[in-house]
Coordinates of C-alpha atoms and ligand atoms in Angstrom, one line a residue:
X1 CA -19.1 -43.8 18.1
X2 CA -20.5 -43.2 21.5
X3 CA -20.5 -39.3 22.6
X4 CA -22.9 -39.5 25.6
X5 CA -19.8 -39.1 27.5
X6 CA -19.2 -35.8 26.3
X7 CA -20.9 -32.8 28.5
X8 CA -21.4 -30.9 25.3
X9 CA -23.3 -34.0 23.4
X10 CA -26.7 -33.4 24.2
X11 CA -26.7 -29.8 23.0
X12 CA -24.6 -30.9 20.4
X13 CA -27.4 -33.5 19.4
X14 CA -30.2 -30.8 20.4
X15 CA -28.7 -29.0 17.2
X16 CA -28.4 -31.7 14.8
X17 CA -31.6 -32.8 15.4
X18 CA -33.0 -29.1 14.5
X19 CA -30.1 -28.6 11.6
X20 CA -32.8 -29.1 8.8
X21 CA -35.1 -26.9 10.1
X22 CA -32.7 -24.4 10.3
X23 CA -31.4 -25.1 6.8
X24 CA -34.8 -25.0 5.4
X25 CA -35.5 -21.4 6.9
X26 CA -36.3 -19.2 4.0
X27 CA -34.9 -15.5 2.9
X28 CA -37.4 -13.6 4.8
X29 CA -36.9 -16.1 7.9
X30 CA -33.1 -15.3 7.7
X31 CA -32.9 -11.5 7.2
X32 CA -35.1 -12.0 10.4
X33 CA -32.9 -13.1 12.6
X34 CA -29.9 -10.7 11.1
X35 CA -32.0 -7.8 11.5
X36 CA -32.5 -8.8 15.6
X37 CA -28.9 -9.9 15.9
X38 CA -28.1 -6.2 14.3
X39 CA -30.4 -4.5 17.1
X40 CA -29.5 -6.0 19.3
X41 CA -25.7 -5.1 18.9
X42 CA -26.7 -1.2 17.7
X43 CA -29.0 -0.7 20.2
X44 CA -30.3 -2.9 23.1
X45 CA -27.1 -4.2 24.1
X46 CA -24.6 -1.2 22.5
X47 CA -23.7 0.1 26.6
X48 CA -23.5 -3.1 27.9
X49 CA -20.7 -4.5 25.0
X50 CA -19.3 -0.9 25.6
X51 CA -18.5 -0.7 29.4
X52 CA -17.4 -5.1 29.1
X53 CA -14.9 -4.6 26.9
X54 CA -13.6 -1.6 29.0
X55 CA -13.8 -3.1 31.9
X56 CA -12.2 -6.5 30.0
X57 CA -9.1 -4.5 29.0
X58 CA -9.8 -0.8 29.0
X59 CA -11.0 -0.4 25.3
X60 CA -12.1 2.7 24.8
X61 CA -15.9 2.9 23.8
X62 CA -15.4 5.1 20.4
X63 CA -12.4 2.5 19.6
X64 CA -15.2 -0.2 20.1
X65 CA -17.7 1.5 18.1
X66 CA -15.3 1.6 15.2
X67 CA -13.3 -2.0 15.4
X68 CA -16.1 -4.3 17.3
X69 CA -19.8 -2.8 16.4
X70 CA -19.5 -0.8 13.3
X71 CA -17.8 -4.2 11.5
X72 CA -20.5 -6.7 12.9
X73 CA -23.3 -4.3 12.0
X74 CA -21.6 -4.0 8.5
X75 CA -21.2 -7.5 8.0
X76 CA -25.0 -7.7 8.5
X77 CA -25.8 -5.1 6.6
X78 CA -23.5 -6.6 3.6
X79 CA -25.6 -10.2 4.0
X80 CA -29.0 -8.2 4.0
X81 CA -28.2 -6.9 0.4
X82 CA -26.5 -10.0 -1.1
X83 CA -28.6 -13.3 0.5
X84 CA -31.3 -13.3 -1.8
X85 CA -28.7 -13.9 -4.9
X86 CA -26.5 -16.4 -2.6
X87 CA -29.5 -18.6 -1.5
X88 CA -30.4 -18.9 -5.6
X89 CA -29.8 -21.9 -7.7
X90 CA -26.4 -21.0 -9.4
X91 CA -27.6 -22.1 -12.9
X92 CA -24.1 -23.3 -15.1
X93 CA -23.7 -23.8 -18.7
X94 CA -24.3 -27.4 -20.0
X95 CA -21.8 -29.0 -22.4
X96 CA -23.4 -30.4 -25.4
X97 CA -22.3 -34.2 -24.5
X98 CA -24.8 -33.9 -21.6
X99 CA -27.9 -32.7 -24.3
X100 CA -31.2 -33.2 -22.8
X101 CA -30.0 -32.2 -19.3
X102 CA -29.1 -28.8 -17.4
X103 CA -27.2 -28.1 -14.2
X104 CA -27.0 -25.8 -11.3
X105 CA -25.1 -25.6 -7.6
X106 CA -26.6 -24.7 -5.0
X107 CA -25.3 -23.3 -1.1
X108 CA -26.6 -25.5 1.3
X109 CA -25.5 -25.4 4.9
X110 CA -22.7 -27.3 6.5
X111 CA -25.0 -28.4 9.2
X112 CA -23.9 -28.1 12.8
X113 CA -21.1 -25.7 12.8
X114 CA -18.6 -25.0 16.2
X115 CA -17.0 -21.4 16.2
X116 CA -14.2 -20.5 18.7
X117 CA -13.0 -17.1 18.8
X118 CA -10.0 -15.2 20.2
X119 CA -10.2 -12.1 23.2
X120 CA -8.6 -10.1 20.9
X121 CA -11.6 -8.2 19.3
X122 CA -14.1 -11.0 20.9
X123 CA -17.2 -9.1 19.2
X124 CA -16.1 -8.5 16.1
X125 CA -14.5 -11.9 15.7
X126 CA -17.4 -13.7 17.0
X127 CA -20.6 -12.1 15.9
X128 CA -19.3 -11.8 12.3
X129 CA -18.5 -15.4 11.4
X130 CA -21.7 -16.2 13.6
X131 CA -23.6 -14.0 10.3
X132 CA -22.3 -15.9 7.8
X133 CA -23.4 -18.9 10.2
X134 CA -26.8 -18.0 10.0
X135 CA -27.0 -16.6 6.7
X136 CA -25.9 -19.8 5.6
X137 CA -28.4 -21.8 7.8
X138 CA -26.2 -23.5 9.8
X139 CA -26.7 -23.9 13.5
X140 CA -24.1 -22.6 16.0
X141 CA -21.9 -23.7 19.0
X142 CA -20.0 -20.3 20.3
X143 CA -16.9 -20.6 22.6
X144 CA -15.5 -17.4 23.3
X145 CA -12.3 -17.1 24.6
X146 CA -12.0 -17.3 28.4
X147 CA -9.8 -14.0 28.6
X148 CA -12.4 -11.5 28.2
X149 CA -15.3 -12.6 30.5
X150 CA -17.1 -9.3 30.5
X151 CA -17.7 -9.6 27.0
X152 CA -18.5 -13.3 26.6
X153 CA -21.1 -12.8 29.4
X154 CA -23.1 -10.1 27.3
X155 CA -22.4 -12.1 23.9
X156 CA -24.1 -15.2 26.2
X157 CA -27.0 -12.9 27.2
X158 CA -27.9 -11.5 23.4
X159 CA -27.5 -15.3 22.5
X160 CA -30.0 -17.1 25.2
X161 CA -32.3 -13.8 23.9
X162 CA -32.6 -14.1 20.3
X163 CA -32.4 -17.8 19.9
X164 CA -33.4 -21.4 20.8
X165 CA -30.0 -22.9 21.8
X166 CA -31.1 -25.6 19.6
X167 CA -30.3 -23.4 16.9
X168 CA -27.4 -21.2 18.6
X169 CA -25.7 -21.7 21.8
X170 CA -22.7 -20.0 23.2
X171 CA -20.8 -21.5 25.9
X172 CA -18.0 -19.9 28.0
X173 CA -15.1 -21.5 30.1
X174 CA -12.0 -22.6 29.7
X175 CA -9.9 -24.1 27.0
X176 CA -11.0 -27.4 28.6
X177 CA -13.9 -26.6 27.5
X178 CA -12.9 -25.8 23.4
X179 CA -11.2 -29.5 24.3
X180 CA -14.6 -31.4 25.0
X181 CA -16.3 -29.3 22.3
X182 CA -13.3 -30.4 19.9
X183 CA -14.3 -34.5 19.9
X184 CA -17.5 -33.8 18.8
X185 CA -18.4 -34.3 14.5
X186 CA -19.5 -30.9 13.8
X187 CA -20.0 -30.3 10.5
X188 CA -17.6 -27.5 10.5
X189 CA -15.0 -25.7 12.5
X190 CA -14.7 -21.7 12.2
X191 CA -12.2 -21.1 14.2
X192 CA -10.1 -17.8 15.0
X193 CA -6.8 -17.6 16.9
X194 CA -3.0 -18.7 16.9
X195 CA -1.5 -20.9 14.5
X196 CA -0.6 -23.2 17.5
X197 CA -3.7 -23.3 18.6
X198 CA -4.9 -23.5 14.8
X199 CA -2.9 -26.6 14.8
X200 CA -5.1 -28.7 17.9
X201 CA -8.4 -27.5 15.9
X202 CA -7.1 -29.4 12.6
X203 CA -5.7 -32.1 14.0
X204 CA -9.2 -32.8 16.6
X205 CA -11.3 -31.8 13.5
X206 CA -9.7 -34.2 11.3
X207 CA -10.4 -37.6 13.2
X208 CA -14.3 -36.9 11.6
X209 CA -12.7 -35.1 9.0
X210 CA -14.5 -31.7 9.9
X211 CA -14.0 -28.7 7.1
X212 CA -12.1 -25.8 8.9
X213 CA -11.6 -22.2 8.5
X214 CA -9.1 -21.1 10.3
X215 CA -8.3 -17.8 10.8
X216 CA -4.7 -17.3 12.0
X217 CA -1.9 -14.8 12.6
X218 CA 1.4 -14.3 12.8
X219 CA 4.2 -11.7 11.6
X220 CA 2.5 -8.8 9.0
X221 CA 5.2 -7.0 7.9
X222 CA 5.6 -3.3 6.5
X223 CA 7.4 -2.2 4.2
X224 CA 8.5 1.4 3.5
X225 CA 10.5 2.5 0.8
X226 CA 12.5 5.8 -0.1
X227 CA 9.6 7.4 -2.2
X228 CA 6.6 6.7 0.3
X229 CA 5.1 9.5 2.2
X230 CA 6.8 9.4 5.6
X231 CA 4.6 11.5 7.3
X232 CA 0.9 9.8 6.2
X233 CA 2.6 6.8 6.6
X234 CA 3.9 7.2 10.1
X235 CA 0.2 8.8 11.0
X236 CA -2.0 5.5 9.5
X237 CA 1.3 2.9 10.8
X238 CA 0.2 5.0 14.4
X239 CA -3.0 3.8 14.2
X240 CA -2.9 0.7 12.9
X241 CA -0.5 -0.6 15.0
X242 CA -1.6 1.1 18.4
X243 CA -5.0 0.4 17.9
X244 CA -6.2 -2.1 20.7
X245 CA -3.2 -1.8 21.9
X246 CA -1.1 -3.5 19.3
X247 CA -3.5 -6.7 19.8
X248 CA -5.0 -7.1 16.6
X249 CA -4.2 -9.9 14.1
X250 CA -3.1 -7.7 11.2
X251 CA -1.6 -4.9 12.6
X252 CA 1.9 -4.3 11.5
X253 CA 4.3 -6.8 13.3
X254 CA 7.2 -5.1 11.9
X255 CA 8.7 -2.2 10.1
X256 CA 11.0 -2.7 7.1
X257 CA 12.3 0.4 6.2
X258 CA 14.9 1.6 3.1
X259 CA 18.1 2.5 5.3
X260 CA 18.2 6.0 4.2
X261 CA 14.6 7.4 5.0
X262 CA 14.6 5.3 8.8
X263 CA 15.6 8.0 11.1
X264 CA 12.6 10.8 9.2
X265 CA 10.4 8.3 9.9
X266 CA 10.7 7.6 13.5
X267 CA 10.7 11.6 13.6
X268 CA 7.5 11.3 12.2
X269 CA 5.9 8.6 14.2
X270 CA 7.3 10.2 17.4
X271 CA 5.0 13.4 16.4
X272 CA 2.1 11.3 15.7
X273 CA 2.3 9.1 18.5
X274 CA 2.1 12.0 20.6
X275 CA -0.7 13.7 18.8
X276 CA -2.7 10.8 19.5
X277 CA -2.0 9.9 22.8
X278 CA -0.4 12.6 24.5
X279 CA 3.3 12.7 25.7
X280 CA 2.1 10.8 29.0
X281 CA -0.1 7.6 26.5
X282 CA -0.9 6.0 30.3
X283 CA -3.3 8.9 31.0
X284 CA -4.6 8.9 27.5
X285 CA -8.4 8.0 27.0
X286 CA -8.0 6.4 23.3
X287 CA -5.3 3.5 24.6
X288 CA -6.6 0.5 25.6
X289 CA -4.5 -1.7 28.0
X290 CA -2.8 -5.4 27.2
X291 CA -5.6 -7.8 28.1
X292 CA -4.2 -9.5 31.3
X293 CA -0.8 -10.2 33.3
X294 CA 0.2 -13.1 31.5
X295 CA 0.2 -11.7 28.1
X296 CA 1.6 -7.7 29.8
X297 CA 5.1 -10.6 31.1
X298 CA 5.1 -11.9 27.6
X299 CA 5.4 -8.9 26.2
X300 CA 7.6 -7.2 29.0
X301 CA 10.0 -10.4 28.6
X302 CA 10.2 -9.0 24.8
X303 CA 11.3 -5.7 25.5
X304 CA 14.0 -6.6 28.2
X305 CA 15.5 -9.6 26.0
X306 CA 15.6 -6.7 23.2
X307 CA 17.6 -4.1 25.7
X308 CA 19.6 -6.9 26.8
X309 CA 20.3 -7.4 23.2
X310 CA 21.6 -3.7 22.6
X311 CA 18.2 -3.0 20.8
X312 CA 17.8 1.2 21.0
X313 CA 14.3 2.1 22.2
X314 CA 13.5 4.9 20.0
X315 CA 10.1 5.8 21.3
X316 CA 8.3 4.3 24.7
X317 CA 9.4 1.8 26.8
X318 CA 7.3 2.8 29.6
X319 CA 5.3 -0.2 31.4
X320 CA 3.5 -0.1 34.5
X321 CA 2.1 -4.1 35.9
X322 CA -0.8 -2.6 37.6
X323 CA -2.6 -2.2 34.9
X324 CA -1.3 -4.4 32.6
X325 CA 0.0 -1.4 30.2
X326 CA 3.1 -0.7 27.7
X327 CA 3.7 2.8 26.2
X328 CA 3.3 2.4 22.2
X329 CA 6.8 1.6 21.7
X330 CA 9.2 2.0 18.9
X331 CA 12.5 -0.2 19.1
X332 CA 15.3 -0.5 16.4
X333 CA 18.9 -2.7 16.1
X334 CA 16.7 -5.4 17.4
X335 CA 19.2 -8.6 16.4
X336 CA 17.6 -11.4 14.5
X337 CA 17.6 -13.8 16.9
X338 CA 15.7 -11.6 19.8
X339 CA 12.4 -13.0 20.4
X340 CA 10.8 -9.7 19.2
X341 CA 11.7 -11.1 15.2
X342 CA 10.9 -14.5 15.7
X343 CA 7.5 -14.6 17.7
X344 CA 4.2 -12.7 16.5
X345 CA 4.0 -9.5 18.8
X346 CA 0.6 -9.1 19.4
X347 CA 0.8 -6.0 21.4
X348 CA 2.5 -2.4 21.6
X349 CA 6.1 -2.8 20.4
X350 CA 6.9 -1.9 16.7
X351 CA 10.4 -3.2 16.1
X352 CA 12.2 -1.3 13.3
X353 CA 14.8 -3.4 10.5
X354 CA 16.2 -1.1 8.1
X355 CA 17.1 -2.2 4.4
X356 CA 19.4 -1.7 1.8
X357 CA 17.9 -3.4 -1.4
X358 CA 13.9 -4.2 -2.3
X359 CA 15.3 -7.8 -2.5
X360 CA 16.9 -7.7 0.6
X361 CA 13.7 -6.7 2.2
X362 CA 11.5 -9.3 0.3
X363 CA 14.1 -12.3 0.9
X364 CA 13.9 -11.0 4.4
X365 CA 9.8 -11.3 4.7
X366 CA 10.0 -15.0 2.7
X367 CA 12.3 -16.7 5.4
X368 CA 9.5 -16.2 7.3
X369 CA 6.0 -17.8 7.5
X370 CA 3.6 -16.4 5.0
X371 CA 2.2 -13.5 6.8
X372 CA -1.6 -12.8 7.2
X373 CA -0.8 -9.0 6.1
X374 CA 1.8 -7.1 4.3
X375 CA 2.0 -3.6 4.0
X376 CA 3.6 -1.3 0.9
X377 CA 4.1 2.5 1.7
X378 CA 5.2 3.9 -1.6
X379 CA 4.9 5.6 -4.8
X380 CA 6.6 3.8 -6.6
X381 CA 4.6 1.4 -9.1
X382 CA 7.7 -0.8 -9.7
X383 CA 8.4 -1.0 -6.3
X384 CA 4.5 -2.2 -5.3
X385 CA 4.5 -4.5 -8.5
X386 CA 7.9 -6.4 -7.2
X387 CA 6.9 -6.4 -3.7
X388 CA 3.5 -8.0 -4.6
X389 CA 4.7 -10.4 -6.9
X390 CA 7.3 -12.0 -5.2
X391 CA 5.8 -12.3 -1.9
X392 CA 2.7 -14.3 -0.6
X393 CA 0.3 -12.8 2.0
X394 CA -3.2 -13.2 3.0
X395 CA -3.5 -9.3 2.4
X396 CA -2.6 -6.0 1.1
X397 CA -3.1 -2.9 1.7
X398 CA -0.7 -0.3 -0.1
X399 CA -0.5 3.5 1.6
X400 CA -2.2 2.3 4.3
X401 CA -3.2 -0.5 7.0
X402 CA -5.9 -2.8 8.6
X403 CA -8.5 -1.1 6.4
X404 CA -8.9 -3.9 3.6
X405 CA -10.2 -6.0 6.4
X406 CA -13.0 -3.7 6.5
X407 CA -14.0 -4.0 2.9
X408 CA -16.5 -7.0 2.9
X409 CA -16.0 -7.4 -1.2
X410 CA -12.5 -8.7 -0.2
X411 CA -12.3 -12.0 1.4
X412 CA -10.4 -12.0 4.3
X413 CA -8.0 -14.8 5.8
X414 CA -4.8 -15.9 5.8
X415 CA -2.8 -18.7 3.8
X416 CA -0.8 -21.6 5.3
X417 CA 0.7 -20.7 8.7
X418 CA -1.2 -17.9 8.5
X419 CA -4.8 -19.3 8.1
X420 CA -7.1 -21.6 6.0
X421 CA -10.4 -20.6 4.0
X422 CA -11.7 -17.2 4.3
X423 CA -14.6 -14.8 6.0
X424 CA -16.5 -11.8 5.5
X425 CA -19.2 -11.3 2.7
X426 CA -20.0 -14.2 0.3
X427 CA -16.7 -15.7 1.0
X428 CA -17.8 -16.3 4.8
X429 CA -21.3 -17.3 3.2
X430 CA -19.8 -20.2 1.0
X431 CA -17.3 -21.4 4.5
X432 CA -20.7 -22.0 6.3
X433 CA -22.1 -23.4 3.0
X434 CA -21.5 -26.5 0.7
X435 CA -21.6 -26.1 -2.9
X436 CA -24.0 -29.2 -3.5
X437 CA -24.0 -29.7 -7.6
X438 CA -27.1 -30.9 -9.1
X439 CA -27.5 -31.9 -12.3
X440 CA -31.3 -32.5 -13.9
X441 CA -32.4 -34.9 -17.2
X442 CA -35.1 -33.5 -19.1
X443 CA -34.9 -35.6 -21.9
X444 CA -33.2 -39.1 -23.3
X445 CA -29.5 -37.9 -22.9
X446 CA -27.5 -38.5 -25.6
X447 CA -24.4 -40.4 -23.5
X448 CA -27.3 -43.1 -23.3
X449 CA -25.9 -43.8 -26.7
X450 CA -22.7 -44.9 -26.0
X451 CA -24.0 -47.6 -22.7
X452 CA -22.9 -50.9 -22.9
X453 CA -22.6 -53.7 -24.8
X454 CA -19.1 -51.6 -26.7
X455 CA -19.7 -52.2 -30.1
X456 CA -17.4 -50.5 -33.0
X457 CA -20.0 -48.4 -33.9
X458 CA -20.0 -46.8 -30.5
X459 CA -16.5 -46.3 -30.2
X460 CA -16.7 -44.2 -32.7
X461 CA -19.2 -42.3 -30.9
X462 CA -16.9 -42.0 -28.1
X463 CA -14.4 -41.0 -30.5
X464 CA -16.1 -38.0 -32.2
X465 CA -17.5 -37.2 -28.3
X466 CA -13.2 -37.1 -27.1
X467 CA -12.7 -34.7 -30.5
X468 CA -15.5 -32.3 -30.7
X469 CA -18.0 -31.6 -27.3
Ligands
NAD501 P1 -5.6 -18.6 21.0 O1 -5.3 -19.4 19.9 O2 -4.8 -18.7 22.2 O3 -7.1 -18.8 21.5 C1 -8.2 -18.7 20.6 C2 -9.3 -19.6 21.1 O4 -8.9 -20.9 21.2 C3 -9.8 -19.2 22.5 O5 -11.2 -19.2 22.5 C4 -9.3 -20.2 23.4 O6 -10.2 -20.6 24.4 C5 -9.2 -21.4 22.5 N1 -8.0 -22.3 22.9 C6 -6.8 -21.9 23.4 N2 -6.0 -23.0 23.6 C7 -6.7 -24.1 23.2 C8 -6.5 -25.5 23.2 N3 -5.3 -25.9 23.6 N4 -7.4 -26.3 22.7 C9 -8.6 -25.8 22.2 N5 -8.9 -24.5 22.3 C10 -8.0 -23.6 22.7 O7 -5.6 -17.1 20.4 P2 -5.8 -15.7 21.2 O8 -4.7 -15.5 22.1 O9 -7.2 -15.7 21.7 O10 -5.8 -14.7 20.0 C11 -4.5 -14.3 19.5 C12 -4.2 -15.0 18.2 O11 -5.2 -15.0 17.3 C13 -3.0 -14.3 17.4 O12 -2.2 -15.2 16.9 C14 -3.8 -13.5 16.4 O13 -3.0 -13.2 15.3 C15 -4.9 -14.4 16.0 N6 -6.0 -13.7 15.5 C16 -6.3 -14.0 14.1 C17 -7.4 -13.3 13.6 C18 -7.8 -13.5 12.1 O14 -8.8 -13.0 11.8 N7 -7.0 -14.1 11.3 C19 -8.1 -12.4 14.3 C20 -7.7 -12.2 15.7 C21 -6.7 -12.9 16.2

């Protein structure tokens, strides 16, 4: 097939011209480029990723320390101390029928690798699949996403300054421009965002039958149950859900809650809410706003089809269009069928469902597409056991949120609806990476014995082979 009518071939051939050289790069060459990637995000570039991403939608800085830098420079600093003993030969045991040989597997890199990332925490989400990129040896096509702009422009500026775009390339724009970028046969596609949009990438990646990881969202429930701590849970639920402003892949969607502790707990959250943000949140410094107007509607249209619904706003409800913001808001009697239950929030509004029975509450989350999260406040170990074994999620965390994402011995990702494959730590190492098996003879091998021509004697051979190795 003919791509030179694509605008994105020639760099796209640029790269796959240069992908062994990049694959070949050795240890030392790789920690290299980590350790300037990781200086340039902790230092060089720290004010400039600070003051885009406030003015892309308000974030504060320390709140971009902790959920954008911190997890890129850890992520590097997790590859540093493992990439010697991913890049070795992974030597396996030999069965006996293959005597005379020995085998091993080793990582080598996809190749020429496209990553699209969402707005949502566009440093975070981009840089830290881009490590395992490199790590692995791959080279790299970046397309940020076109609703933070600030942010893509620095990420484009520490890209053209640490490498050859034959090797790494980010390019920003439109989704017309993830659409050209789609046709081409990368060697794999690392992409993070909606499950609808999760869908496109599969199905374009599939005419050259591309590998994907893709890294999805959707509803992350939480449930709380009549032992739990109400008031550490309503603290970390507080921060994990009104972090970025509600806009962060595995923050609690909603809160399942035994009937009998529900009204203690929005107490609770009500303090803590206020502790963190004041009683007025819109004059607070630690709130960021909801990225842009189309996404503050969406989630306006929420609220209002959930008042006209007779849903009870128990905390919040303030919004203001200038600014695109939404007071962390609390909401309960929400009916099933407002869109509030049915679509993945993605910003400040934490509906409440109350339950009667564990069962109900786990029938409840299993109608639903698998989530990408699900939470467990509780101290009960029967209660955690059930939950975990009769649900599916990507993750867990129990007595708290977001937090296992930051654990890079976990792999992270979601499963079905809510995501394909995995990232962080050796798992995002082996997504850039195939496992190429390679199996050496040293000697005559003993299956030699059993070539043709089939005589009786060597179906016996065959025979003892089937019984005993
Ligand atoms: P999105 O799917 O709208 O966009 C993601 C990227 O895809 C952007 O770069 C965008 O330019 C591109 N894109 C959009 N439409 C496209 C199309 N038709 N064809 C090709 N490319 C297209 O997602 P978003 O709004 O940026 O992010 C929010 C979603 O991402 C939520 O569902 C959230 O749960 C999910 N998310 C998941 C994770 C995770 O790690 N699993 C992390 C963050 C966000």
């Amino acid at each position: 097939m003919n791509y030179s009518d694509n605008k994105y071939a020639t760099l796209f051939n640029t790269q796959k011209a240069n992908q062994y050289n990049i694959g070949n790069t050795t240890y030392t060459q790789r920690i290299a480029k980590l350790n300037a990637l990781k200086k340039a995000v902790e230092f060089t570039y720290k004010d400039k990723i600070r003051q885009a991403l406030f003015d892309d939608f308000k974030k504060p800085f320390t709140e971009t320390d902790l959920t954008e830098i911190y997890p890129v420079i850890g992520e590097i600093k997790f590859a540093k101390s493992h990439l010697k003993s991913w890049m070795k030969r992974q030597i396996v045991d030999t069965p006996m029928s293959l005597l005379g040989s020995s085998s091993y597997y080793i990582y080598e890199p996809k190749g020429v690798c496209l990553l699209i990332s969402p707005w949502n925490f566009p440093l975070n989400l981009t840089f830290g699949p881009l490590v395992s990129a490199i790590a692995a040896g791959n080279t790299v096509i970046i397309k940020p996403s076109e609703m933070t702009p600030n942010i893509s422009k620095v990420m484009a500026e520490i890209v053209v300054d640490l490498f050859d775009e034959n090797e790494i390339a980010l390019v920003e724009g439109e989704v017309e421009v993830s659409q050209e970028l789609l046709k081409l046969p990368f060697n794999h596609i690392f992409f993070t965002g909606s499950p609808q949009v999760g869908k496109i990438v599969m199905q374009a990646a599939s005419k050259h039958l591309t590998s994907v990881t893709l890294e999805l969202g959707g509803k992350s429930p939480t449930i709380i149950d009549e032992t739990a701590n109400l008031k550490a849970a309503a603290k970390k639920i507080a921060w994990g859900k009104f972090l970025n402003s509600g806009q962060t892949c595995i923050a609690p969607d909603y809160i399942l809650v035994k009937d009998a502790v529900k009204d203690a707990f929005v107490t609770e959250l009500r303090e803590q809410l206020k502790t963190f943000y004041t009683v007025d949140a819109s004059a607070s410094d630690s709130l960021s706003r909801v990225v842009n107007a189309k996404h503050y509607e969406r989630l306006v249209a929420h609220l209002e089809d959930a008042k006209s619904n007779n849903a009870t706003i128990e905390i919040g409800g303030k919004t203001t269009s200038e600014d695109n913001f939404i007071e962390p808001t609390v909401i309960s009697n929400v009916p099933e069928s407002a869109s509030l239950l049915q679509d993945e929030i993605f910003g400040p509004i934490l509906p409440i469902k109350t339950y009667k029975t564990l069962d109900e509450a786990i029938t409840y989350i299993n109608a639903k597409e698998k989530p990408l999260a699900l939470y467990v406040y509780s101290k009960s170990k029967k209660n955690i056991n059930t939950i975990i074994a009769n649900t599916r999620a990507g993750s867990t965390a129990i007595n708290n949120n977001v937090l296992q994402y930051t654990n890079h011995n976990l792999p992270f990702g979601g499963s079905n609806n809510s995501g394909i494959g995995k990232a962080h730590g050796v798992f995002g190492f082996q997504e850039f990476s195939n496992m190429r098996s390679v199996l050496k003879q040293h000697t005559i091998g003993s299956i030699e014995f059993l070539f043709p021509p089939y005589t009786n004697f060597k179906q016996k051979l065959v025979d003892l082979t089937i019984k005993w190795f």
